[in-house]
Each structure stands twice: as C-alpha cells, then as structure tokens.
Coordinates of C-alpha atoms and ligand atoms in Angstrom, one line a residue:
M739 CA 11.5 8.5 -3.1
C740 CA 12.7 4.9 -3.3
R741 CA 16.4 4.8 -2.7
F742 CA 16.8 1.7 -4.8
K743 CA 17.6 2.0 -8.5
N744 CA 17.1 0.0 -11.7
V745 CA 19.9 -2.5 -12.2
S746 CA 20.6 -3.1 -15.9
I747 CA 23.0 -5.9 -16.9
K748 CA 24.1 -5.5 -20.5
N749 CA 25.9 -8.1 -22.6
L750 CA 27.9 -9.4 -19.7
T751 CA 30.5 -11.9 -20.6
K752 CA 33.2 -13.6 -18.5
I753 CA 35.8 -15.8 -20.1
F754 CA 38.3 -17.7 -17.9
T755 CA 41.5 -18.9 -19.2
S756 CA 43.3 -21.5 -17.1
D757 CA 45.6 -24.4 -18.0
K758 CA 45.3 -23.2 -21.6
K759 CA 41.6 -24.0 -21.5
I760 CA 39.1 -21.3 -22.3
V761 CA 35.8 -21.3 -20.4
T762 CA 33.0 -18.9 -21.3
A763 CA 31.4 -18.9 -17.8
V764 CA 29.0 -16.1 -18.6
D765 CA 28.0 -15.6 -22.2
N766 CA 26.4 -12.3 -23.2
V767 CA 23.9 -12.1 -20.4
S768 CA 21.5 -9.1 -20.4
L769 CA 18.9 -8.6 -17.6
E770 CA 16.7 -5.8 -16.3
I771 CA 16.0 -5.7 -12.6
K772 CA 13.5 -3.3 -11.1
P773 CA 14.1 -1.5 -7.7
G774 CA 13.1 -3.8 -4.9
E775 CA 12.7 -6.9 -7.1
F776 CA 13.8 -10.3 -5.8
I777 CA 15.5 -12.2 -8.6
C778 CA 16.8 -15.8 -8.5
L779 CA 19.4 -17.1 -10.8
L780 CA 18.6 -20.7 -11.2
G781 CA 20.3 -23.4 -13.2
P782 CA 22.4 -26.5 -13.0
S783 CA 26.0 -26.7 -11.6
G784 CA 28.5 -24.8 -13.7
C785 CA 26.0 -22.7 -15.6
G786 CA 27.6 -19.4 -14.5
K787 CA 25.4 -18.3 -11.6
T788 CA 28.2 -17.6 -9.1
T789 CA 30.3 -15.9 -11.7
T790 CA 27.4 -13.5 -12.6
L791 CA 26.9 -12.7 -8.9
R792 CA 30.6 -12.2 -8.3
M793 CA 30.7 -9.7 -11.2
L794 CA 27.8 -7.8 -9.6
A795 CA 29.7 -7.7 -6.3
G796 CA 33.0 -6.7 -8.0
F797 CA 35.0 -9.9 -7.0
E798 CA 35.3 -10.7 -10.7
M799 CA 35.9 -8.3 -13.5
P800 CA 33.8 -8.9 -16.7
T801 CA 35.6 -9.7 -19.9
S802 CA 33.0 -7.4 -21.5
G803 CA 29.7 -5.8 -20.8
N804 CA 28.2 -3.4 -18.4
I805 CA 26.4 -3.3 -15.1
F806 CA 24.3 -0.2 -14.6
V807 CA 22.9 0.8 -11.3
G808 CA 20.7 3.7 -12.1
D809 CA 22.9 5.6 -14.7
E810 CA 26.2 4.6 -13.3
D811 CA 28.2 1.7 -14.9
I812 CA 29.8 -0.1 -11.9
A813 CA 31.3 -3.0 -13.9
S814 CA 34.9 -1.9 -13.4
L815 CA 34.6 -0.6 -9.8
T816 CA 36.3 -2.5 -7.0
P817 CA 33.9 -4.1 -4.4
D818 CA 34.4 -1.4 -1.8
K819 CA 33.3 1.3 -4.3
R820 CA 30.0 -0.5 -5.0
N821 CA 26.9 -0.4 -2.9
T822 CA 26.4 -4.1 -2.7
A823 CA 26.4 -6.6 0.1
M824 CA 26.9 -10.3 -0.2
V825 CA 25.7 -13.3 1.9
F826 CA 27.8 -16.4 1.3
Q827 CA 27.1 -20.1 1.3
N828 CA 29.7 -20.8 4.0
Y829 CA 28.6 -17.7 6.1
A830 CA 32.2 -16.3 5.9
L831 CA 32.1 -14.9 9.4
F832 CA 35.3 -13.8 11.1
P833 CA 36.0 -16.7 13.5
H834 CA 37.9 -14.6 16.0
L835 CA 35.2 -11.9 16.3
N836 CA 32.0 -12.2 18.3
V837 CA 28.6 -11.5 16.7
Y838 CA 28.6 -7.8 17.6
D839 CA 32.0 -7.3 16.1
N840 CA 31.2 -9.4 13.0
I841 CA 28.1 -7.3 12.3
S842 CA 29.7 -4.0 13.0
Y843 CA 32.8 -4.7 11.0
G844 CA 31.8 -2.9 7.8
L845 CA 30.6 0.2 9.7
K846 CA 33.9 0.4 11.6
I847 CA 35.8 0.2 8.3
Q848 CA 33.6 3.1 7.2
K849 CA 34.6 4.9 10.4
R850 CA 31.0 5.6 11.5
P851 CA 30.7 7.1 14.9
K852 CA 30.6 4.6 17.8
E853 CA 27.1 5.6 19.0
E854 CA 25.7 5.2 15.5
I855 CA 27.3 1.7 15.1
K856 CA 25.9 0.7 18.5
S857 CA 22.4 1.7 17.7
R858 CA 22.5 0.2 14.2
V859 CA 23.8 -3.1 15.5
E860 CA 21.2 -3.2 18.3
K861 CA 18.5 -2.5 15.8
I862 CA 19.6 -5.2 13.3
L863 CA 20.0 -7.8 16.2
E864 CA 16.5 -7.0 17.2
I865 CA 15.2 -7.4 13.6
M866 CA 17.0 -10.7 13.4
K867 CA 15.9 -11.8 16.8
M868 CA 19.5 -12.3 17.8
E869 CA 19.7 -9.9 20.8
D870 CA 20.9 -12.7 23.1
F871 CA 23.7 -13.7 20.8
A872 CA 25.7 -10.4 20.6
Y873 CA 28.7 -11.8 22.5
R874 CA 28.8 -15.3 21.2
M875 CA 31.6 -16.5 18.9
P876 CA 30.7 -18.0 15.6
A877 CA 32.0 -21.5 16.7
Q878 CA 29.4 -21.4 19.5
M879 CA 26.5 -21.2 17.2
S880 CA 24.5 -23.5 14.9
G881 CA 24.7 -23.1 11.1
G882 CA 21.3 -21.4 11.0
Q883 CA 22.3 -18.9 13.7
Q884 CA 25.6 -18.2 11.9
Q885 CA 23.7 -17.6 8.7
R886 CA 21.5 -15.2 10.5
V887 CA 24.5 -13.2 11.6
S888 CA 25.9 -13.2 8.1
L889 CA 22.5 -11.9 6.8
A890 CA 22.5 -9.2 9.6
R891 CA 26.1 -8.2 8.6
A892 CA 24.9 -7.7 5.0
L893 CA 21.7 -5.9 5.9
I894 CA 23.4 -3.4 8.3
M895 CA 25.3 -1.8 5.4
N896 CA 22.1 -0.4 4.0
S897 CA 23.3 -1.4 0.6
E898 CA 21.5 -0.9 -2.7
I899 CA 21.7 -4.5 -3.7
L900 CA 21.8 -7.7 -1.7
L901 CA 23.5 -10.6 -3.3
F902 CA 23.1 -14.2 -2.0
D903 CA 25.1 -17.2 -3.2
E904 CA 23.3 -20.3 -2.1
P905 CA 23.1 -19.1 1.5
L906 CA 20.9 -21.9 2.8
S907 CA 22.5 -24.9 1.2
N908 CA 24.4 -26.0 4.3
L909 CA 21.3 -26.0 6.5
D910 CA 18.9 -29.0 7.0
A911 CA 15.7 -29.1 5.0
K912 CA 13.3 -27.7 7.7
L913 CA 15.6 -24.8 8.7
R914 CA 16.2 -24.0 5.0
I915 CA 12.4 -23.4 4.5
H916 CA 12.2 -21.4 7.7
M917 CA 15.2 -19.2 6.8
R918 CA 13.9 -18.8 3.2
D919 CA 10.6 -17.5 4.4
E920 CA 12.4 -15.2 6.8
I921 CA 14.7 -13.8 4.1
R922 CA 11.7 -13.1 1.8
K923 CA 9.8 -11.3 4.6
L924 CA 12.8 -9.2 5.6
Q925 CA 13.4 -8.3 1.9
Q926 CA 9.9 -7.2 1.4
E927 CA 9.9 -5.1 4.6
I928 CA 13.1 -3.3 3.5
G929 CA 12.3 -3.3 -0.1
I930 CA 15.9 -4.0 -1.1
T931 CA 16.7 -5.2 -4.6
S932 CA 18.0 -8.8 -4.2
I933 CA 19.7 -11.2 -6.5
Y934 CA 19.9 -14.8 -5.1
V935 CA 21.7 -17.7 -6.6
T936 CA 20.4 -21.2 -6.1
H937 CA 20.0 -24.5 -7.8
D938 CA 17.1 -25.4 -5.6
Q939 CA 14.0 -24.8 -7.7
A940 CA 11.6 -24.8 -4.7
E941 CA 13.7 -22.1 -3.1
A942 CA 13.6 -20.1 -6.3
M943 CA 9.8 -20.5 -6.6
A944 CA 9.2 -19.4 -3.0
L945 CA 11.5 -16.4 -3.0
S946 CA 11.4 -14.8 -6.5
D947 CA 9.5 -12.1 -8.2
K948 CA 11.3 -13.2 -11.2
I949 CA 13.3 -16.4 -11.9
V950 CA 16.2 -16.3 -14.4
I951 CA 17.0 -19.7 -15.7
M952 CA 20.6 -20.1 -16.9
K953 CA 22.3 -22.9 -18.8
D954 CA 25.8 -23.0 -20.3
G955 CA 26.5 -19.3 -19.3
K956 CA 23.3 -18.1 -21.0
I957 CA 19.9 -16.9 -19.9
I958 CA 17.3 -19.3 -21.4
Q959 CA 14.1 -18.0 -19.8
V960 CA 13.0 -15.2 -17.5
G961 CA 9.6 -15.0 -15.8
S962 CA 7.6 -15.1 -12.6
P963 CA 7.4 -18.5 -10.9
I964 CA 3.9 -19.0 -12.3
E965 CA 4.9 -18.1 -15.9
I966 CA 7.9 -20.4 -15.8
Y967 CA 6.1 -23.3 -14.2
Q968 CA 3.1 -23.1 -16.5
N969 CA 4.8 -21.9 -19.7
P970 CA 8.3 -23.3 -19.8
N971 CA 9.9 -22.6 -23.2
S972 CA 11.9 -25.9 -23.4
A973 CA 11.7 -29.4 -22.2
F974 CA 14.8 -28.7 -20.2
I975 CA 13.1 -26.0 -18.2
A976 CA 9.9 -28.0 -17.8
K977 CA 11.9 -30.8 -16.2
F978 CA 14.2 -28.5 -14.2
I979 CA 11.3 -26.6 -12.6
G980 CA 9.1 -29.2 -11.0
R981 CA 8.3 -32.5 -12.5
A982 CA 6.9 -32.8 -16.0
N983 CA 5.7 -35.3 -18.6
I984 CA 6.8 -34.4 -22.1
V985 CA 4.6 -36.2 -24.5
K986 CA 4.7 -36.2 -28.3
G987 CA 1.7 -34.8 -30.2
K988 CA 0.6 -34.0 -33.8
I989 CA -1.1 -30.8 -34.8
I990 CA -4.5 -31.8 -36.4
E991 CA -6.2 -28.5 -36.7
I992 CA -5.5 -24.8 -35.8
M993 CA -8.3 -22.5 -34.6
E994 CA -6.3 -19.3 -33.8
N995 CA -5.1 -19.8 -30.2
I996 CA -6.6 -23.3 -29.9
K997 CA -4.6 -26.1 -31.4
K998 CA -6.1 -29.5 -31.8
V999 CA -3.4 -32.0 -30.9
E1000 CA -3.4 -35.7 -31.2
I1001 CA -1.7 -37.4 -28.3
F1002 CA -1.7 -41.1 -27.8
G1003 CA -4.6 -41.4 -30.3
S1004 CA -6.8 -38.9 -28.5
I1005 CA -7.6 -35.3 -29.5
Y1006 CA -6.9 -32.4 -27.1
N1007 CA -7.8 -28.7 -27.6
I1008 CA -4.8 -26.9 -26.2
E1009 CA -4.6 -23.1 -25.9
S1010 CA -1.3 -21.9 -27.3
E1011 CA 0.2 -18.9 -29.1
K1012 CA 2.9 -21.1 -30.7
I1013 CA 3.2 -20.8 -34.4
V1014 CA 2.7 -24.2 -35.9
E1015 CA 1.2 -25.9 -39.0
V1016 CA -1.1 -28.7 -39.4
G1017 CA 0.9 -32.0 -39.4
D1018 CA 3.7 -30.6 -37.2
Q1019 CA 5.0 -32.8 -34.5
V1020 CA 5.2 -31.0 -31.2
E1021 CA 6.2 -31.7 -27.6
V1022 CA 3.6 -31.0 -25.0
V1023 CA 4.2 -30.5 -21.2
I1024 CA 1.8 -32.0 -18.8
R1025 CA 2.4 -31.8 -15.1
P1026 CA 1.8 -34.9 -13.0
E1027 CA -0.8 -33.1 -10.9
S1028 CA -2.8 -32.0 -13.9
I1029 CA -3.9 -35.5 -14.9
L1030 CA -7.6 -36.4 -14.4
F1031 CA -8.5 -39.8 -12.9
N1032 CA -11.3 -42.2 -13.8
K1033 CA -11.5 -40.8 -17.3
D1034 CA -11.6 -43.6 -19.9
V1035 CA -9.3 -41.9 -22.4
H1036 CA -6.0 -43.5 -21.7
K1037 CA -5.1 -46.7 -19.9
G1038 CA -1.7 -47.4 -18.4
K1039 CA -0.1 -50.1 -16.5
V1040 CA 1.0 -49.1 -13.0
I1041 CA 4.7 -49.5 -12.5
K1042 CA 5.1 -47.3 -9.4
S1043 CA 2.6 -46.6 -6.6
I1044 CA 3.8 -44.7 -3.6
F1045 CA 1.7 -43.0 -0.9
M1046 CA 3.4 -39.7 0.2
G1047 CA 0.7 -38.3 2.5
E1048 CA -0.4 -35.2 0.6
A1049 CA -0.3 -37.1 -2.7
H1050 CA -0.2 -40.6 -4.1
E1051 CA 2.5 -40.8 -6.7
Y1052 CA 2.1 -43.2 -9.7
E1053 CA 4.0 -44.0 -12.7
V1054 CA 2.2 -45.8 -15.5
E1055 CA 3.5 -47.3 -18.7
M1056 CA 1.7 -46.7 -21.9
N1057 CA 2.9 -47.2 -25.5
N1058 CA 6.4 -47.7 -24.1
E1059 CA 6.4 -44.3 -22.4
V1060 CA 6.3 -43.7 -18.7
I1061 CA 3.8 -41.1 -17.4
E1062 CA 4.1 -39.6 -13.9
I1063 CA 0.8 -39.0 -12.2
S1064 CA 0.3 -37.3 -8.9
L1065 CA -3.1 -37.7 -7.2
H1066 CA -3.4 -35.0 -4.6
S1067 CA -5.5 -35.3 -1.4
P1068 CA -5.6 -39.1 -1.9
R1069 CA -7.5 -39.7 1.3
G1070 CA -10.5 -42.1 0.7
K1071 CA -9.6 -42.6 -2.9
K1072 CA -9.0 -46.0 -4.5
V1073 CA -5.3 -47.1 -4.5
E1074 CA -4.0 -48.7 -7.7
K1075 CA -1.3 -51.3 -7.1
I1076 CA 1.6 -52.3 -9.3
N1077 CA 0.4 -54.1 -12.5
D1078 CA -3.1 -52.7 -12.1
Y1079 CA -4.4 -50.6 -15.0
L1080 CA -5.1 -46.9 -14.4
S1081 CA -7.5 -44.9 -16.5
F1082 CA -6.9 -41.2 -16.9
A1083 CA -7.0 -38.2 -19.2
F1084 CA -4.8 -35.2 -19.5
D1085 CA -6.3 -31.9 -18.4
S1086 CA -6.2 -29.9 -21.6
S1087 CA -6.5 -26.6 -19.8
A1088 CA -3.1 -27.4 -18.1
M1089 CA -1.2 -28.5 -21.1
H1090 CA 1.5 -26.4 -22.7
I1091 CA 3.0 -26.8 -26.2
I1092 CA 6.7 -26.2 -26.1
Ligands
ATP1205 N1 38.3 -18.8 -11.5 C1 37.9 -19.6 -12.5 N2 38.8 -20.1 -13.4 C2 38.4 -20.9 -14.4 N3 37.2 -21.4 -14.6 C3 36.2 -20.9 -13.7 C4 36.5 -20.1 -12.6 N4 35.4 -19.8 -11.9 C5 34.4 -20.5 -12.5 N5 34.9 -21.2 -13.6 C6 34.1 -22.0 -14.5 O1 33.1 -21.2 -15.0 C7 31.9 -22.0 -15.1 C8 30.8 -21.4 -14.3 O2 31.1 -21.5 -13.0 P1 30.1 -20.9 -11.8 O3 30.9 -21.1 -10.5 O4 29.7 -19.5 -12.2 O5 28.9 -21.9 -11.9 P2 27.6 -22.0 -10.9 O6 26.4 -21.9 -11.8 O7 27.7 -21.1 -9.8 O8 27.7 -23.6 -10.5 P3 27.4 -24.2 -9.0 O9 25.9 -24.4 -9.0 O10 28.1 -25.6 -9.1 O11 27.9 -23.3 -7.9 C9 32.3 -23.4 -14.7 O12 32.5 -24.2 -15.8 C10 33.5 -23.2 -13.9 O13 34.3 -24.3 -13.9
MG1206 MG1 27.9 -21.4 -7.7

C-alpha cells in the first residue's frame, strides 16, 4: 500500500496584521493533491506562495481553513508533530556541523538508534552521490553541493510531504537545470508527494504534474503544464507561462465547438468550448512559435530580428500592434531584417480564445 495520503487544503486563509496594516496573504485557497503528485505553486512575487507552504509546514498558523493529510486535519499542529520536510532557498544548513551531522540531525532528535542513523545517512549520501562529502563543513562546499545536502536532510526523514521554497534560485542557470532534473528523478523514484514554490515558469513546467497559479493570494488556475500552456484562462496566465501574443478578435459565426473569429481582417476557425455570441469581442492567445511563415495572410514590418540558435526571434508591427514570432530550426531559412516585411498567418489549431 502506498504510504502517501491525499492532501486536501480547504479554504485556507492567512491574514497578517502589522503596523496597523492588514494583508490577506492567502485568500480562501482550496486544493486537492494526490499521493505522489508533484505540485508547483507558481506566481509573481507577493502572491502568497511561501505563506501557503509555511502553513503546510506548520511555521505559520492559518487564520482559517483546514489542511487534511488523509483524514487528519494538521492545520493547528506544530511543525514537529507534522510529517513534512522542507528544503529552503538558502539551504539553512547548520554551519558548525559537517555534512554527516547535518543530515543525521533530525534522526538524532528522534533518538533513533546509532546503527540505524549510520545506515540511513550512508544510503542517502549514496543516492545523492555525496559519499565523499560526509565530513565536509558547509562553508567548504559550493551552493549546488550545499543544496544537495539540504535535500538529503529532508529526504532522510521519510516524511509524507516534501516542501520546497525556491530551492534552486541561488544557483547558476546550468546547475539549476541539472538540480531540477535530479529533484524530479528522485521524487519519482521515491514517489513522495511534493509541493514546490517557484516563480520560474520553466522550472514549474519541467517539474510539475500540476501547476497551481496564484495571484493576490488566490488560486487562479490549476492544470498540467500542457493544459496551462495551451489553455490559459486569462491573458495574465498566458503571458506568465511562456510568451504569448494576445490579439483581439470578433466572433463571426458559431458552429458548436468551432468559432469563426475575425482577426486583423482574416477569418480563423478556432476550436473552443467558450460560451460566446456572434458579434462578441474576444481575446485570442497565439504563441510566438505557432505562427506560420510565407503565408500571405498578414504582413508586418520587422522591428526586431534576433538569431538565437535554436530559433530566430522576430517582432513585427501590424495595425499598431506588435506580434512576436519565433521561427524554430531557422537553419537555411531566409532571414528578414529590420524594416523588411514579413508574411505570415496564425496557426488556427494552436489558437486559444480566453
Ligand atoms: N510575517 C508577515 N507579516 C506581514 N506580512 C507578511 C508576512 N509574511 C508575508 N507577508 C505578506 O504576505 C504577502 C504574501 O507573501 P509571500 O511571502 O507568501 O509571497 P510569495 O508569493 O512567496 O512571494 P516571493 O515570490 O517574493 O517569495 C506579501 O504581501 C507579504 O508582504
Ligand atoms: Mg516566497
């Protein structure tokens, strides 16, 4: 039987009062997390991600609401009474303890037998490929190595839930990607339910089974990376997850799930479940990579033309609007320069009505 349980967050709210100012950091958040799921809380600075995580860990008491792990409401338990482990942005290692003692600290507090501690630490050092570092002090290690130790320290507790608060944001870009992939691999091997806070959308896409997008203390969309990227439910999310052109359109005809939409004078058949009426003005999301070249439908003046290796990035101006266009695998294709005119069409199969 799986030792991990459903986590059910119900109407969680946290109101801070400081300097006579009242801040609703988390506003009536509800979320269901399945055993073994990897969830990312993603959103701009100040949207309540850390506060939500700290309530899960027990470092912050909710103003109202419940956190069920299985059938038990843990919302009012102190951190040591919860079966959660947290990995912090700044590693939070004990500077005066070596790697071995840092990792074994929690087990010592639990008064586990010495032999058990030794074998568990050795096993986790092996998993993390840190066997050679057991007697190093934190100050003698790089950021990436320290973060590995902090991950090992969380994993060794065999907790039910792993919590991460931007654990990779102090690392350089390459190492961040490496560690991100390592975290995902480990998490899948162990099958541990994980909740990960980030404001890096690429990280959220790479790690998550489900992305939870937050804004102003509220959840505004939940879905798999594919769902959120392809069907964002607002212009804010479309622009927050990846790059997006948001163009205005007018509904011309409705044929069940196919809507005929006029955009820049051309008609597109867009698949959409959205309830609209003929004549409605709508916003349509079109990703820069979903634009077709050499189609004589629209013509725009090139105002940006940058070769990025895997893609050539353009911006074109048309009817006083700027459209971002990304030409992937540009090798051997004609390069348009600034002030050239570029002909293109939108790929209707990749368009999404908000
Ligand atoms: N102890 C506190 N006292 C007062 N206000 C707080 C406290 N902690 C957080 N806040 C406020 O609550 C809101 C949410 O903060 P939180 O740290 O959860 O945001 P975040 O999404 O983690 O942001 P970031 O991406 O910058 O880390 C912010 O407006 C913040 O100023
Ligand atoms: Mg935060």
